Structures are given as structure tokens and as C-alpha cells.
CSV table of C-alpha atoms in Angstrom, one decimal:
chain,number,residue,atom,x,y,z
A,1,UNK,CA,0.0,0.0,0.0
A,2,UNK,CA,3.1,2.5,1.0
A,3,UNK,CA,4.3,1.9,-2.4
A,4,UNK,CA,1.0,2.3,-4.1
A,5,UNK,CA,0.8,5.9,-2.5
A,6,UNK,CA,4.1,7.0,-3.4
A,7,UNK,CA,3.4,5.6,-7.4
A,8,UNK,CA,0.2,8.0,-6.8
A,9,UNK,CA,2.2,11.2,-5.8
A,10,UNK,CA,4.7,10.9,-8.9
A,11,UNK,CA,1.8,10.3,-11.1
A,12,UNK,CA,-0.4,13.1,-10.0
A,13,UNK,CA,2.7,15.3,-9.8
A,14,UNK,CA,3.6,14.4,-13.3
A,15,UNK,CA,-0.1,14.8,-14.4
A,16,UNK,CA,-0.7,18.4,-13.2
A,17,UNK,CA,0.5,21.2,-15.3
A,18,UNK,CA,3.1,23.4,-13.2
A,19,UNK,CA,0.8,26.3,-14.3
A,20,UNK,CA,-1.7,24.3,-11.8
A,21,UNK,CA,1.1,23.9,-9.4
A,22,UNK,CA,1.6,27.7,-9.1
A,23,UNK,CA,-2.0,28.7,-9.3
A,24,UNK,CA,-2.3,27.7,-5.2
A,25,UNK,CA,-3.8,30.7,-3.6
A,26,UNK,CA,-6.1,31.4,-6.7
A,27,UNK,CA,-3.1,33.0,-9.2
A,28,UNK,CA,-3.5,31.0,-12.0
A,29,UNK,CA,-0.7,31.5,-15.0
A,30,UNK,CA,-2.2,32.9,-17.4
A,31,UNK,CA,-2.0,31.5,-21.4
A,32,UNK,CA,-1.2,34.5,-22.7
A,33,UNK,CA,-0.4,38.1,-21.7
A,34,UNK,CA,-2.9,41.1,-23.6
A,35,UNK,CA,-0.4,44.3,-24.4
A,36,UNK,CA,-2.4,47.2,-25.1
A,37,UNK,CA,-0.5,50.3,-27.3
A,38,UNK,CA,-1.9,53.5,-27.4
A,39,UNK,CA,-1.5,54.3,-31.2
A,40,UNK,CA,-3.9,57.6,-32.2
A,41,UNK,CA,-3.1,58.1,-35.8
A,42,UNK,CA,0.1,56.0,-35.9
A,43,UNK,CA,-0.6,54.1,-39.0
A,44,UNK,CA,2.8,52.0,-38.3
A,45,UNK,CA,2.2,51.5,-34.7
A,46,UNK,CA,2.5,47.4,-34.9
A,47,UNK,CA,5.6,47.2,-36.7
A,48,UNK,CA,6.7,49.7,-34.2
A,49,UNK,CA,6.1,48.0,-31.1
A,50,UNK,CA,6.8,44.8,-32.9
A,51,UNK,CA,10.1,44.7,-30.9
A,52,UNK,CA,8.7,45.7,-27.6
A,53,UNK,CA,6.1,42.7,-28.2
A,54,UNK,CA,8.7,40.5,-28.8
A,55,UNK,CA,10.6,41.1,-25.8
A,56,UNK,CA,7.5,40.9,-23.4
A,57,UNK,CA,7.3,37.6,-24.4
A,58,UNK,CA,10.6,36.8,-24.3
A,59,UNK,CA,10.2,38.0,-20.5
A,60,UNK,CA,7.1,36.8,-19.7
A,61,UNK,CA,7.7,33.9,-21.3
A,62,UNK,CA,4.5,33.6,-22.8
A,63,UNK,CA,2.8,34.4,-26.1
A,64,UNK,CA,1.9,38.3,-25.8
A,65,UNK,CA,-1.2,39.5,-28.2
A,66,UNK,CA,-1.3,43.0,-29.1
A,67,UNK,CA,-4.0,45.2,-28.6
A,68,UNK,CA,-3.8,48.3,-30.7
A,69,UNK,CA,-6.1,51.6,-29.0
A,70,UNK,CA,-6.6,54.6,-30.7
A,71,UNK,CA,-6.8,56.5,-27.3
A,72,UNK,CA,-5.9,57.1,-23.8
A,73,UNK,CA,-9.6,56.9,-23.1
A,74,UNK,CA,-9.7,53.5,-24.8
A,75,UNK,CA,-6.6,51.9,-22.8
A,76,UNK,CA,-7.9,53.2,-19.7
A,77,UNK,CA,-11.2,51.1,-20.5
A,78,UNK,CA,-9.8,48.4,-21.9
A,79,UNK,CA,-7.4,47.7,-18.7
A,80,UNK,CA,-10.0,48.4,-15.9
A,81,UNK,CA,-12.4,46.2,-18.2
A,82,UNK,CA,-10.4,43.0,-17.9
A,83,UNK,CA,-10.0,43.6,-22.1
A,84,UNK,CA,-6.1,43.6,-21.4
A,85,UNK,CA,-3.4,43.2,-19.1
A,86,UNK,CA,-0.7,45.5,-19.5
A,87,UNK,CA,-0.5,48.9,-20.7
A,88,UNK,CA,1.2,52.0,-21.3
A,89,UNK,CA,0.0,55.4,-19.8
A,90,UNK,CA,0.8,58.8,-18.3
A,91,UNK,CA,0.6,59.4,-14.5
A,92,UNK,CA,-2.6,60.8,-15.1
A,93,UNK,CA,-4.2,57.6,-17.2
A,94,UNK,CA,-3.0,55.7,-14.6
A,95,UNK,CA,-4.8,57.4,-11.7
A,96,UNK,CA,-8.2,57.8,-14.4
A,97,UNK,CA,-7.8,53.5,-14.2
A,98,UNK,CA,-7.2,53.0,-10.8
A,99,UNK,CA,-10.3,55.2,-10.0
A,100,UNK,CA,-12.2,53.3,-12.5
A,101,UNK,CA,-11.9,49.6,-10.4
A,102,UNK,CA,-8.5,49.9,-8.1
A,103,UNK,CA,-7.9,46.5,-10.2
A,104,UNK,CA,-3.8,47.9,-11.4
A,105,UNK,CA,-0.5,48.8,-10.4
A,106,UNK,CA,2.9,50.3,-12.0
A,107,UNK,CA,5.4,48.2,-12.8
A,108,UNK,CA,7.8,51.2,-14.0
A,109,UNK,CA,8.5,54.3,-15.1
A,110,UNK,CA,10.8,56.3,-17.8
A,111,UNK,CA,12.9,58.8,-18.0
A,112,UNK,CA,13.9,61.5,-20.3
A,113,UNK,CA,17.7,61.0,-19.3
A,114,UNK,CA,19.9,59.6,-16.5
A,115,UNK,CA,18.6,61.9,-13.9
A,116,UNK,CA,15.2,60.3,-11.4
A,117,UNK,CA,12.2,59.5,-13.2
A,118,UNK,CA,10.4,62.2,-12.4
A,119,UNK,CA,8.9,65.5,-12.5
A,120,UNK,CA,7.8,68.3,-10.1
A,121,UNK,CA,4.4,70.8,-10.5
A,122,UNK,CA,5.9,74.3,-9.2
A,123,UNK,CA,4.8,77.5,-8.8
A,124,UNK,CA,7.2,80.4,-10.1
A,125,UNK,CA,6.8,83.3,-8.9
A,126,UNK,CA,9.4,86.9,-9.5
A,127,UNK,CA,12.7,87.2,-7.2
A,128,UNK,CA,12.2,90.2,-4.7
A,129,UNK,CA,14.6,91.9,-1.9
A,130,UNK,CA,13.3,88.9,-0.1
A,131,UNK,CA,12.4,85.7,-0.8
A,132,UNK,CA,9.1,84.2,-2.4
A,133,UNK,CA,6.8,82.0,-0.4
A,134,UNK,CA,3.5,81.5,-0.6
A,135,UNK,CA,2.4,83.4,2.5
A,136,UNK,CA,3.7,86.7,0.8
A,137,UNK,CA,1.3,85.6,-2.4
A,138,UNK,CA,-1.9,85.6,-0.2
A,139,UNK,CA,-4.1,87.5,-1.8
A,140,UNK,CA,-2.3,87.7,-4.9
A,141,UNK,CA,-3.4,86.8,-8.8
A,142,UNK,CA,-2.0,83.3,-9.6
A,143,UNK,CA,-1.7,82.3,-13.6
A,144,UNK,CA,-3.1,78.8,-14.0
A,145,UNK,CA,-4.2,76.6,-17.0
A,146,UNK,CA,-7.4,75.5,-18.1
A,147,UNK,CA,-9.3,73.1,-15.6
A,148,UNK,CA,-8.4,70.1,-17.3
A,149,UNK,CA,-4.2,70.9,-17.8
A,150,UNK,CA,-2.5,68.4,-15.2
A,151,UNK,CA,0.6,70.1,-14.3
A,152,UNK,CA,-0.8,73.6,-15.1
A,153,UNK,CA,-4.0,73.1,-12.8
A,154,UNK,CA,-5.2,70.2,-11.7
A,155,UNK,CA,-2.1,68.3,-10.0
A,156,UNK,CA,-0.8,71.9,-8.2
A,157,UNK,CA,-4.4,72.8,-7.0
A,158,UNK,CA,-4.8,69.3,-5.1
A,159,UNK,CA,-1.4,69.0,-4.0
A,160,UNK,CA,-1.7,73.0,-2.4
A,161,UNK,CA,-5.2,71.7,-0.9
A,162,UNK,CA,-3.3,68.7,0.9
A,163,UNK,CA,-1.0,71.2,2.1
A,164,UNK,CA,-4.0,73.1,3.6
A,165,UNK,CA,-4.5,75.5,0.8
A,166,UNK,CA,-7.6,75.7,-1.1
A,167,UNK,CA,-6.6,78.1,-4.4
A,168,UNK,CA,-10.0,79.8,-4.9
A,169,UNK,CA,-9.8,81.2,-1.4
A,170,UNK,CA,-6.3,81.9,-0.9
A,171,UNK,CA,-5.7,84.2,-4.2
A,172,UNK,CA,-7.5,86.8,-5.3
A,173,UNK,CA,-7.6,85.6,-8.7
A,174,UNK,CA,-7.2,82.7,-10.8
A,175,UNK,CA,-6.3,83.7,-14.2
A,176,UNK,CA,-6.2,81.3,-17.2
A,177,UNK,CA,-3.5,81.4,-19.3
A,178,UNK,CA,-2.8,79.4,-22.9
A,179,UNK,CA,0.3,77.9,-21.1
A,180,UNK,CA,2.5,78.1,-18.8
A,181,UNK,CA,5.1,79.9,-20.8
A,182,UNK,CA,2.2,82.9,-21.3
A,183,UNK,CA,2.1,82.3,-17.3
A,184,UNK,CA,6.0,83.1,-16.6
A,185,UNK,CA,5.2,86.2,-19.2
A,186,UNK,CA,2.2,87.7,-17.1
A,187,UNK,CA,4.7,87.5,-14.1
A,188,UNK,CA,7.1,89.5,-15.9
A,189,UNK,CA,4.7,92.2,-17.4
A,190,UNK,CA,2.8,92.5,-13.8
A,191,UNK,CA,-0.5,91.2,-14.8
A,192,UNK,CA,0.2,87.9,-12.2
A,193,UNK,CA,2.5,88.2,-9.4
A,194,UNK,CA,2.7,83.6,-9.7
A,195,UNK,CA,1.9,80.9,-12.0
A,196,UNK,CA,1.8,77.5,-12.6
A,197,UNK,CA,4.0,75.4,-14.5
A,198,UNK,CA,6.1,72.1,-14.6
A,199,UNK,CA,9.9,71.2,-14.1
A,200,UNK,CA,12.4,68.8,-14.1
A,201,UNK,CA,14.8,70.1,-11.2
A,202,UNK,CA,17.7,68.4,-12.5
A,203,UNK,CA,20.6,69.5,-13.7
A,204,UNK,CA,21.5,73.4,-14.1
A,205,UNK,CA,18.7,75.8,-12.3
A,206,UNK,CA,20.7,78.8,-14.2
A,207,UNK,CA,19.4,77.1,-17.8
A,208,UNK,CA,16.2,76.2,-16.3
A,209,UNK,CA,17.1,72.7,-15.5
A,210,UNK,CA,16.6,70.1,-18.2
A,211,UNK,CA,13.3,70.0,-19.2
A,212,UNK,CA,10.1,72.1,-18.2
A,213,UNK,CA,8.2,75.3,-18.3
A,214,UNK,CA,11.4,77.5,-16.9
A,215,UNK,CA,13.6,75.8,-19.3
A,216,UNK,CA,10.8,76.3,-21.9
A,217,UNK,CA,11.4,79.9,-21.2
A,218,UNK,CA,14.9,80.0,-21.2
A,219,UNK,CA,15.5,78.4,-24.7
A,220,UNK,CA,12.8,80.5,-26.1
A,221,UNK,CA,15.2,83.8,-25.2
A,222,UNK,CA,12.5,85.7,-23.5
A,223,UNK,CA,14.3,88.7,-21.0
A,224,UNK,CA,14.0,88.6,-17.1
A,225,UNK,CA,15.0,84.9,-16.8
A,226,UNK,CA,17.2,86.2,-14.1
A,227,UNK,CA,14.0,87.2,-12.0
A,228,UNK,CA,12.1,84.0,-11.4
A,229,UNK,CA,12.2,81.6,-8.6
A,230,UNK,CA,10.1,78.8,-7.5
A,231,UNK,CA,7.8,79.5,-4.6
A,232,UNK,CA,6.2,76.0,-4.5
A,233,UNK,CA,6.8,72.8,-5.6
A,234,UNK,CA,4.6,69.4,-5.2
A,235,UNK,CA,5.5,65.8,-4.9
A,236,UNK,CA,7.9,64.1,-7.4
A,237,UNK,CA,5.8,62.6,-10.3
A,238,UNK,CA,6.9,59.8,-12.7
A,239,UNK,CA,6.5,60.0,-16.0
A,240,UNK,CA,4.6,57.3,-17.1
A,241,UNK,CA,3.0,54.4,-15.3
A,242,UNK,CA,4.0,50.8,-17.1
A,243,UNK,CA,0.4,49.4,-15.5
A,244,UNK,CA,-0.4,46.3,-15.0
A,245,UNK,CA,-3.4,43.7,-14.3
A,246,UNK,CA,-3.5,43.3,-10.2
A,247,UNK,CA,-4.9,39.9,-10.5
A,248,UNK,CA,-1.9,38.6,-12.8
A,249,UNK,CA,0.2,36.3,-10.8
A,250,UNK,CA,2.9,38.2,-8.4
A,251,UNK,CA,5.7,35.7,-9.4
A,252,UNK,CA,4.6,37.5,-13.2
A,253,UNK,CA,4.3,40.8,-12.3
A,254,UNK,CA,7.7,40.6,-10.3
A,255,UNK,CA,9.1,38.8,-13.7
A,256,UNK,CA,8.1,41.2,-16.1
A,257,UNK,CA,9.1,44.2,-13.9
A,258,UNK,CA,12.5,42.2,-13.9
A,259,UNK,CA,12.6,42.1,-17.2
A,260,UNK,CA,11.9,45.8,-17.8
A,261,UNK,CA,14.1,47.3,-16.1
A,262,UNK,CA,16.8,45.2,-18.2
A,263,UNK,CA,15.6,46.2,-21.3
A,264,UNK,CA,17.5,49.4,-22.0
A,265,UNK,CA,20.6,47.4,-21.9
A,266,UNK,CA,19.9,44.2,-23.2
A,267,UNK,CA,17.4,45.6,-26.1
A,268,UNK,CA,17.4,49.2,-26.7
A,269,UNK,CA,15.6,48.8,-30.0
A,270,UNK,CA,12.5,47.5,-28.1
A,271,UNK,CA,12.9,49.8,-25.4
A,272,UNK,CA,13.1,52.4,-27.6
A,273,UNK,CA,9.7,51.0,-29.3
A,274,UNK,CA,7.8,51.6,-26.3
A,275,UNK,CA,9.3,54.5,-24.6
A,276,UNK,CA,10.5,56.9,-28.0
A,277,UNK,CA,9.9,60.4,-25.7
A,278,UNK,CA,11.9,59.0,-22.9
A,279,UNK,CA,14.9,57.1,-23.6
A,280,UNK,CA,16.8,57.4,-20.2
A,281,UNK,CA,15.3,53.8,-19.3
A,282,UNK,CA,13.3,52.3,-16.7
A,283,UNK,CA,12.8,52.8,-13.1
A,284,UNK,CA,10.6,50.9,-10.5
A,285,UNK,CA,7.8,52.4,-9.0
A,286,UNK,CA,5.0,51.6,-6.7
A,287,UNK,CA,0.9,52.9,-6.1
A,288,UNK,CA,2.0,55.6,-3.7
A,289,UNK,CA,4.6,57.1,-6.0
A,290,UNK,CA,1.9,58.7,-7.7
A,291,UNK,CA,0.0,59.9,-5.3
A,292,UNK,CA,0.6,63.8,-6.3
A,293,UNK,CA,-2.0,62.7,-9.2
A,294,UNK,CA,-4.2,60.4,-7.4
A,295,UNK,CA,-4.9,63.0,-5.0
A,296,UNK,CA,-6.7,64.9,-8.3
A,297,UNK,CA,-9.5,62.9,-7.6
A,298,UNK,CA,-9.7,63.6,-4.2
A,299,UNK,CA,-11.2,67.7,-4.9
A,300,UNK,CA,-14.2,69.1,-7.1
A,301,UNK,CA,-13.4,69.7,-10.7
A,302,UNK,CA,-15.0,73.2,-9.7
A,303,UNK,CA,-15.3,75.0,-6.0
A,304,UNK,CA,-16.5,77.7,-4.4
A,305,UNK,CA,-14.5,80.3,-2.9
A,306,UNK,CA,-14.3,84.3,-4.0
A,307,UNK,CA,-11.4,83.2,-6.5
A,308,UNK,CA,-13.0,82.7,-10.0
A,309,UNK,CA,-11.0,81.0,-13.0
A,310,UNK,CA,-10.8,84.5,-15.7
């Protein structure tokens, strides 16, 4: 009978797929991993990210179908829907999704260059006898984007409300500007005394730092460079947001985030496919890393107060 039982073991371990094996605690392997590609008008999108698809599966170690979307908008559905599993989107996508069913997380992010993956919403204001802060702008005109720009309105607005200041009450006026270059112009010309941009803060603060509305500003030649400062800066932001599928197996999410953060090295071709904008390569990142967006959820789209967007 002893020997019976053991001839049972090897037979049922032998009979049992190790894709069974591995689903105990209810993460089954998938057969096959769904990449979703934002592609708008791209009509050469799949030959594109031909490489980047071959590579997933070369790390995943499964087939990879590809999944071509035409927007943000559709990705966003499409991953909270269950309609695929991976995805690339901005930090803002990814907070849209995770408000949508909490069903994602980040694998990665990119970079621009070998700086941190990341990027700052600031608040520039113009260099006085003494220095800028934000209690001196009380009462002030701030420059600010439309309602729906990310860095130019919406991530600065809920990241000052989480630091116990709510816009529309603490400025006289909010006043819309085209962008945030126009902003650094109104400061200049004395139509704003602050306004709302975006900014790197790597590298050389004398050119603007690398990339961002200062720098923006500084390439373009525009006098009075010299005069600005930031007042207020949030959170570091990534870039983008690598998202995954939450109920995808950990041992494949940790694989494929692995994998990733390899690429740069071991395939720049198919990094480059998926990441063209920000070849500095990939870093890892987590939920709360992008909480500076998250929190855009958190206020009204619109509030009261006696400030009023002009």
C-alpha cells in the first residue's frame, strides 16, 4: 500500500501542469499576456512595437497579443475592463484607471535622461529683496491653465489643498492662461504676481534645469530669466506608469518588472519602441509614487470660494 501511495504522488505530480502547481492561492498563470499600445493616428504603430512585443514575451515567457487603441480613453477602458493586461499610460491615465476599479499597479516608469524618473508641478513666482513663499502671495493673482491641464491646474491645485491650501480662497484671482510659458510672461509684465508650470529640477537651475516650463522659457530667449524663482513645488511625479493587471500572478508581475528594467541594456531597439519620448530607461515604481495625481480625484473639478478662473 506504501508503495501504491508514493506511485500515486509521482503520477499526479507528473499529471498536473506546473501552471496548476503555481495557481495555489487562486493565481492561475495565465496562457497568454494582452499588451495594449496607445497608437492615435500612428498608421505603423504594430511594426513599431513589434520589438517591444517580442521582448514581453521573451520575459514573460508567454505568447503576448497585441491590442492596438486609438486613445488614452480607450486603454484606460480596456485595462480596468479585464480587455487587457498590460498597458502604457501617463501618470494621469493611470490614476483615471485605478479610479475606475482599483484592479492595477505600476510596474515602471521612464525617463527623459539619466537623472530620477520624475517630474515636479511648481509654482514660479518673480525674485524680490526677499524671498518668495506662498504666505507673501496671499491674496495675490496666480496664472493657471485650463481646468483640465495636469501640471498647469489640476495636480498643483490638489497637491496645495493637501497642504492646507484651497486656491480659490487663498488668491484673489485665478487667471487662465494658454500655457505656462504665457504664465512666466504675465509675471514679468505684472498682470500675475505667480503661476503654474512644470519642471524637471535636475541639472543646471541657471538654464532652467533640463526639461520644463522654466527651461521652456529660457530656450525661447524671453528677457528677465534672471528674475524668477520657484515659490512651490509638489510631490515628485513619474513620467509614465507601465500598468499592469492586479490579479496577474505576483511571481509574473515581479518577472516582467525584472525584465523591464533590463531592457534598456539588453534591447534598446524594443525599449526604444515603447518608450520613443523617454529614452533614459526604466525605473521601479510603486501605487504611492503617484499619489501627487491620485490625489486629483480627491477635490471638485470646480469649487466655491471668491477666487473665480478669468
Amino acid at each position: 500500500m506504501k508503495k501504491l501511495f508514493l506511485l500515486l504522488v509521482l503520477v499526479v505530480g507528473f499529471v498536473f501542469p506546473q501552471s496548476v502547481i503555481a495557481a495555489q492561492g487562486g493565481q492561475v498563470q495565465p496562457d497568454r499576456l494582452r499588451l495594449g499600445v496607445v497608437v492615435a493616428a500612428d498608421d505603423t504603430a504594430r511594426d513599431r512595437v513589434e520589438p517591444f512585443r517580442q521582448a514581453l514575451e521573451d520575459i514573460a515567457d508567454l505568447p503576448v497579443d497585441l491590442f492596438l487603441m486609438q486613445t488614452m480613453a480607450d486603454g484606460i477602458e480596456a485595462l480596468a475592463s479585464g480587455k487587457i493586461d498590460y498597458i502604457r499610460l501617463s501618470p494621469s491615465g493611470y490614476a483615471a484607471t485605478f479610479q475606475l476599479c482599483e484592479c492595477v499597479e505600476p510596474l515602471v516608469t521612464a525617463g527623459p535622461d539619466d537623472f530620477p524618473a520624475r517630474f515636479y508641478a511648481i509654482m514660479i513666482g518673480r525674485r524680490g529683496e526677499t524671498p518668495a513663499n506662498l504666505e507673501n502671495l496671499r491674496h495675490q493673482r496666480l496664472a493657471v491653465g485650463g481646468k483640465h491641464a495636469v501640471a498647469g491646474y489640476r495636480v498643483p491645485v490638489a497637491n496645495l489643498a493637501a497642504d492646507g491650501i484651497d486656491v480659490r480662497e487663498y488668491f484673489d484671482a485665478l487667471v487662465e492662461v494658454r500655457n505656462p510659458v504665457e504664465g512666466i510672461r504675465a509675471i514679468l509684465d505684472g498682470r500675475v504676481q505667480a503661476s503654474l508650470g512644470w519642471s524637471s529640477l535636475a541639472g543646471e537651475a541657471k538654464n532652467g534645469f533640463t526639461s520644463g516650463t522654466l527651461n521652456d522659457y529660457y530656450l525661447s530667449g524671453g528677457s528677465g530669466f534672471e528674475d524668477l524663482e520657484i515659490i512651490w513645488r509638489s510631490p515628485p511625479i513619474p513620467y509614465s506608469a507601465h500598468t499592469i493587471r492586479s490579479d496577474l500572478p505576483d511571481v509574473l508581475k515581479r518577472t516582467v518588472r525584472a525584465g523591464l528594467m533590463d531592457l534598456r541594456r539588453e534591447q534598446p531597439a524594443a525599449y526604444l519602441a515603447i518608450e520613443p519620448d523617454l529614452p533614459g530607461g526604466f525605473e521601479p515604481v510603486g501605487h504611492a509614487d503617484y499619489r501627487p495625481v491620485l490625489r486629483t480625484y480627491e477635490i471638485p473639478s470646480s469649487g466655491g470660494g471668491t477666487a473665480g478662473v478669468q
